[in-house]
Amino acid sequence: MDTAHALITQYPGREVNLVAGSGTFFSDRDRLFPTGGRRWWGGTLATRIFTELGRRFDGTNETDVATWLRTTYGTWLAVHNLSLVLDSIPNKVFLDCGIDLDRWYPLPRRMIETTRFMLTHRRGREHLRQTLDTVRTRFDVRCGPLNQASPSRP
């Protein structure tokens, strides 16, 4: 949408087309990424949204979850895998990888949310595993742990 806005502003007479499917919707940027002092107390960190998505989705209710997300934030489940990875690798890997969806927010807010995730990520793991089992059965796709394969040598 930012691109469309930039084009319309730069070239007021230009026709701008947008290809949008049934799942297309736009987020309320101020609710997700507030500016100024509100960054310290307003908005919802991405990790919180993804955790809530994982909690709400059961493998069959994608329309309900999308409606909730659209209604709440105007936006669109890797929480289970993130939880498993977190328990399997050193914390330094997460700290050094540079991927931080919450980087928009000040460090103290990010630290609070990171601590919350670290303390609670195992609680919802069974629900997330059952959701993946439902998706596997419903769509006939492979969802499950990868086999530990020994490295192949040519």
PDB file of C-alpha atoms in Angstrom:
ATOM      1  CA  MET A   1       0.000   0.000   0.000  1.00  0.00           C
ATOM      2  CA  ASP A   2       2.952   2.309   0.633  1.00  0.00           C
ATOM      3  CA  THR A   3       3.989   1.886  -2.997  1.00  0.00           C
ATOM      4  CA  ALA A   4       0.494   2.762  -4.218  1.00  0.00           C
ATOM      5  CA  HIS A   5       0.480   5.837  -1.970  1.00  0.00           C
ATOM      6  CA  ALA A   6       3.897   6.940  -3.247  1.00  0.00           C
ATOM      7  CA  LEU A   7       2.811   6.528  -6.881  1.00  0.00           C
ATOM      8  CA  ILE A   8      -0.460   8.401  -6.375  1.00  0.00           C
ATOM      9  CA  THR A   9       1.343  11.213  -4.552  1.00  0.00           C
ATOM     10  CA  GLN A  10       4.162  11.483  -7.100  1.00  0.00           C
ATOM     11  CA  TYR A  11       1.956  11.053 -10.183  1.00  0.00           C
ATOM     12  CA  PRO A  12      -1.572  12.250  -9.254  1.00  0.00           C
ATOM     13  CA  GLY A  13      -3.102  11.461 -12.664  1.00  0.00           C
ATOM     14  CA  ARG A  14      -1.600   7.981 -12.991  1.00  0.00           C
ATOM     15  CA  GLU A  15      -3.851   4.929 -12.803  1.00  0.00           C
ATOM     16  CA  VAL A  16      -2.707   2.545 -10.085  1.00  0.00           C
ATOM     17  CA  ASN A  17      -3.926  -1.059  -9.995  1.00  0.00           C
ATOM     18  CA  LEU A  18      -3.688  -3.457  -7.095  1.00  0.00           C
ATOM     19  CA  VAL A  19      -3.979  -7.226  -7.393  1.00  0.00           C
ATOM     20  CA  ALA A  20      -5.701  -8.443  -4.249  1.00  0.00           C
ATOM     21  CA  GLY A  21      -6.983 -11.906  -3.421  1.00  0.00           C
ATOM     22  CA  SER A  22      -9.538 -12.887  -0.812  1.00  0.00           C
ATOM     23  CA  GLY A  23      -6.843 -12.971   1.869  1.00  0.00           C
ATOM     24  CA  THR A  24      -5.524  -9.482   1.166  1.00  0.00           C
ATOM     25  CA  PHE A  25      -5.997  -6.842   3.804  1.00  0.00           C
ATOM     26  CA  PHE A  26      -4.021  -3.977   5.256  1.00  0.00           C
ATOM     27  CA  SER A  27      -2.750  -3.363   8.752  1.00  0.00           C
ATOM     28  CA  ASP A  28      -3.293  -0.400  10.997  1.00  0.00           C
ATOM     29  CA  ARG A  29       0.306   0.772  11.132  1.00  0.00           C
ATOM     30  CA  ASP A  30      -0.284   2.996  14.165  1.00  0.00           C
ATOM     31  CA  ARG A  31      -1.563   0.016  16.159  1.00  0.00           C
ATOM     32  CA  LEU A  32       1.356  -2.183  15.147  1.00  0.00           C
ATOM     33  CA  PHE A  33       4.204   0.323  14.872  1.00  0.00           C
ATOM     34  CA  PRO A  34       3.431   3.453  16.900  1.00  0.00           C
ATOM     35  CA  THR A  35       5.816   6.368  16.708  1.00  0.00           C
ATOM     36  CA  GLY A  36       7.304   8.695  19.285  1.00  0.00           C
ATOM     37  CA  GLY A  37       6.728   8.016  22.961  1.00  0.00           C
ATOM     38  CA  ARG A  38       4.008   5.463  22.187  1.00  0.00           C
ATOM     39  CA  ARG A  39       6.736   3.020  21.088  1.00  0.00           C
ATOM     40  CA  TRP A  40       7.443   2.578  24.810  1.00  0.00           C
ATOM     41  CA  TRP A  41       3.922   1.593  25.811  1.00  0.00           C
ATOM     42  CA  GLY A  42       1.661   1.366  22.738  1.00  0.00           C
ATOM     43  CA  GLY A  43       1.339  -1.086  19.895  1.00  0.00           C
ATOM     44  CA  THR A  44       1.661  -4.855  19.964  1.00  0.00           C
ATOM     45  CA  LEU A  45       4.976  -6.571  19.374  1.00  0.00           C
ATOM     46  CA  ALA A  46       5.047  -9.026  16.450  1.00  0.00           C
ATOM     47  CA  THR A  47       6.082 -11.913  18.693  1.00  0.00           C
ATOM     48  CA  ARG A  48       2.964 -11.383  20.814  1.00  0.00           C
ATOM     49  CA  ILE A  49       0.761 -11.427  17.699  1.00  0.00           C
ATOM     50  CA  PHE A  50       2.381 -14.616  16.346  1.00  0.00           C
ATOM     51  CA  THR A  51       2.029 -16.329  19.719  1.00  0.00           C
ATOM     52  CA  GLU A  52      -1.654 -15.430  19.868  1.00  0.00           C
ATOM     53  CA  LEU A  53      -2.160 -16.666  16.296  1.00  0.00           C
ATOM     54  CA  GLY A  54      -0.656 -20.005  17.257  1.00  0.00           C
ATOM     55  CA  ARG A  55      -2.839 -20.219  20.343  1.00  0.00           C
ATOM     56  CA  ARG A  56      -6.035 -19.494  18.404  1.00  0.00           C
ATOM     57  CA  PHE A  57      -5.405 -21.705  15.342  1.00  0.00           C
ATOM     58  CA  ASP A  58      -6.400 -25.375  15.690  1.00  0.00           C
ATOM     59  CA  GLY A  59      -5.755 -26.522  12.124  1.00  0.00           C
ATOM     60  CA  THR A  60      -9.342 -26.100  10.946  1.00  0.00           C
ATOM     61  CA  ASN A  61     -10.330 -22.531  11.799  1.00  0.00           C
ATOM     62  CA  GLU A  62      -8.161 -20.420   9.502  1.00  0.00           C
ATOM     63  CA  THR A  63     -11.100 -18.216   8.530  1.00  0.00           C
ATOM     64  CA  ASP A  64     -11.919 -17.454  12.161  1.00  0.00           C
ATOM     65  CA  VAL A  65      -8.273 -16.723  12.967  1.00  0.00           C
ATOM     66  CA  ALA A  66      -7.866 -14.514   9.888  1.00  0.00           C
ATOM     67  CA  THR A  67     -11.040 -12.655  10.815  1.00  0.00           C
ATOM     68  CA  TRP A  68      -9.755 -12.124  14.357  1.00  0.00           C
ATOM     69  CA  LEU A  69      -6.413 -10.888  13.040  1.00  0.00           C
ATOM     70  CA  ARG A  70      -8.019  -8.613  10.474  1.00  0.00           C
ATOM     71  CA  THR A  71     -10.434  -7.223  13.058  1.00  0.00           C
ATOM     72  CA  THR A  72      -7.817  -6.767  15.756  1.00  0.00           C
ATOM     73  CA  TYR A  73      -4.810  -5.567  13.749  1.00  0.00           C
ATOM     74  CA  GLY A  74      -5.771  -5.651  10.120  1.00  0.00           C
ATOM     75  CA  THR A  75      -2.810  -8.148   9.341  1.00  0.00           C
ATOM     76  CA  TRP A  76      -2.000 -12.431   8.643  1.00  0.00           C
ATOM     77  CA  LEU A  77       2.305 -19.977  12.372  1.00  0.00           C
ATOM     78  CA  ALA A  78       5.726 -20.777  12.980  1.00  0.00           C
ATOM     79  CA  VAL A  79       5.439 -20.454  16.781  1.00  0.00           C
ATOM     80  CA  HIS A  80       5.657 -24.223  17.387  1.00  0.00           C
ATOM     81  CA  ASN A  81       8.859 -24.571  15.406  1.00  0.00           C
ATOM     82  CA  LEU A  82      10.355 -21.469  17.019  1.00  0.00           C
ATOM     83  CA  SER A  83       9.608 -22.968  20.420  1.00  0.00           C
ATOM     84  CA  LEU A  84      11.350 -26.237  19.502  1.00  0.00           C
ATOM     85  CA  VAL A  85      14.339 -24.462  17.996  1.00  0.00           C
ATOM     86  CA  LEU A  86      14.677 -22.258  21.065  1.00  0.00           C
ATOM     87  CA  ASP A  87      15.115 -25.359  23.222  1.00  0.00           C
ATOM     88  CA  SER A  88      17.599 -26.939  20.823  1.00  0.00           C
ATOM     89  CA  ILE A  89      20.187 -24.259  20.136  1.00  0.00           C
ATOM     90  CA  PRO A  90      22.182 -21.846  22.286  1.00  0.00           C
ATOM     91  CA  ASN A  91      20.578 -18.455  22.975  1.00  0.00           C
ATOM     92  CA  LYS A  92      23.572 -16.811  21.310  1.00  0.00           C
ATOM     93  CA  VAL A  93      22.313 -18.067  17.945  1.00  0.00           C
ATOM     94  CA  PHE A  94      19.108 -16.036  18.322  1.00  0.00           C
ATOM     95  CA  LEU A  95      21.000 -13.021  19.600  1.00  0.00           C
ATOM     96  CA  ASP A  96      23.504 -13.097  16.728  1.00  0.00           C
ATOM     97  CA  CYS A  97      21.184 -13.944  13.829  1.00  0.00           C
ATOM     98  CA  GLY A  98      19.927 -10.377  13.396  1.00  0.00           C
ATOM     99  CA  ILE A  99      16.272 -11.313  12.891  1.00  0.00           C
ATOM    100  CA  ASP A 100      14.194  -9.316  15.322  1.00  0.00           C
ATOM    101  CA  LEU A 101      10.618  -8.638  14.278  1.00  0.00           C
ATOM    102  CA  ASP A 102      10.194  -6.485  17.385  1.00  0.00           C
ATOM    103  CA  ARG A 103      13.203  -4.237  16.708  1.00  0.00           C
ATOM    104  CA  TRP A 104      10.875  -1.265  16.121  1.00  0.00           C
ATOM    105  CA  TYR A 105      10.210  -1.141  19.857  1.00  0.00           C
ATOM    106  CA  PRO A 106      12.668   0.073  22.529  1.00  0.00           C
ATOM    107  CA  LEU A 107      14.965  -2.565  24.039  1.00  0.00           C
ATOM    108  CA  PRO A 108      13.257  -2.679  27.469  1.00  0.00           C
ATOM    109  CA  ARG A 109       9.909  -3.597  25.842  1.00  0.00           C
ATOM    110  CA  ARG A 110      11.591  -6.239  23.684  1.00  0.00           C
ATOM    111  CA  MET A 111      13.341  -7.716  26.706  1.00  0.00           C
ATOM    112  CA  ILE A 112      10.047  -8.018  28.593  1.00  0.00           C
ATOM    113  CA  GLU A 113       8.394  -9.811  25.664  1.00  0.00           C
ATOM    114  CA  THR A 114      11.424 -12.064  25.151  1.00  0.00           C
ATOM    115  CA  THR A 115      11.365 -12.996  28.827  1.00  0.00           C
ATOM    116  CA  ARG A 116       7.631 -13.726  28.634  1.00  0.00           C
ATOM    117  CA  PHE A 117       8.176 -15.984  25.611  1.00  0.00           C
ATOM    118  CA  MET A 118      11.083 -17.793  27.285  1.00  0.00           C
ATOM    119  CA  LEU A 119       8.961 -18.455  30.379  1.00  0.00           C
ATOM    120  CA  THR A 120       5.787 -19.544  28.594  1.00  0.00           C
ATOM    121  CA  HIS A 121       6.679 -21.036  25.188  1.00  0.00           C
ATOM    122  CA  ARG A 122       6.378 -24.644  26.371  1.00  0.00           C
ATOM    123  CA  ARG A 123       2.840 -24.199  27.728  1.00  0.00           C
ATOM    124  CA  GLY A 124       1.155 -24.066  24.344  1.00  0.00           C
ATOM    125  CA  ARG A 125       3.387 -26.598  22.615  1.00  0.00           C
ATOM    126  CA  GLU A 126       0.902 -29.485  22.821  1.00  0.00           C
ATOM    127  CA  HIS A 127      -1.846 -27.354  21.254  1.00  0.00           C
ATOM    128  CA  LEU A 128       0.508 -26.341  18.434  1.00  0.00           C
ATOM    129  CA  ARG A 129       1.552 -29.981  17.856  1.00  0.00           C
ATOM    130  CA  GLN A 130      -2.111 -31.035  17.682  1.00  0.00           C
ATOM    131  CA  THR A 131      -2.776 -28.196  15.241  1.00  0.00           C
ATOM    132  CA  LEU A 132       0.017 -29.432  12.964  1.00  0.00           C
ATOM    133  CA  ASP A 133      -1.401 -32.976  13.208  1.00  0.00           C
ATOM    134  CA  THR A 134      -4.801 -31.624  12.139  1.00  0.00           C
ATOM    135  CA  VAL A 135      -3.263 -29.746   9.200  1.00  0.00           C
ATOM    136  CA  ARG A 136      -1.372 -32.916   8.182  1.00  0.00           C
ATOM    137  CA  THR A 137      -4.570 -34.987   8.167  1.00  0.00           C
ATOM    138  CA  ARG A 138      -6.778 -32.312   6.643  1.00  0.00           C
ATOM    139  CA  PHE A 139      -4.494 -31.352   3.752  1.00  0.00           C
ATOM    140  CA  ASP A 140      -2.473 -34.571   3.386  1.00  0.00           C
ATOM    141  CA  VAL A 141       0.831 -32.788   3.884  1.00  0.00           C
ATOM    142  CA  ARG A 142       3.857 -33.898   5.833  1.00  0.00           C
ATOM    143  CA  CYS A 143       3.994 -32.231   9.238  1.00  0.00           C
ATOM    144  CA  GLY A 144       6.215 -33.740  11.869  1.00  0.00           C
ATOM    145  CA  PRO A 145       9.743 -34.107  13.101  1.00  0.00           C
ATOM    146  CA  LEU A 146      12.407 -34.612  10.468  1.00  0.00           C
ATOM    147  CA  ASN A 147      14.198 -37.939  10.525  1.00  0.00           C
ATOM    148  CA  GLN A 148      17.720 -37.728  11.779  1.00  0.00           C
ATOM    149  CA  ALA A 149      19.600 -38.658   8.639  1.00  0.00           C
ATOM    150  CA  SER A 150      23.268 -39.365   8.698  1.00  0.00           C
ATOM    151  CA  PRO A 151      25.294 -37.122   6.424  1.00  0.00           C
ATOM    152  CA  SER A 152      25.598 -38.668   2.981  1.00  0.00           C
ATOM    153  CA  ARG A 153      28.935 -38.930   1.321  1.00  0.00           C
ATOM    154  CA  PRO A 154      29.374 -39.090  -2.440  1.00  0.00           C
TER     155      PRO A 154
END
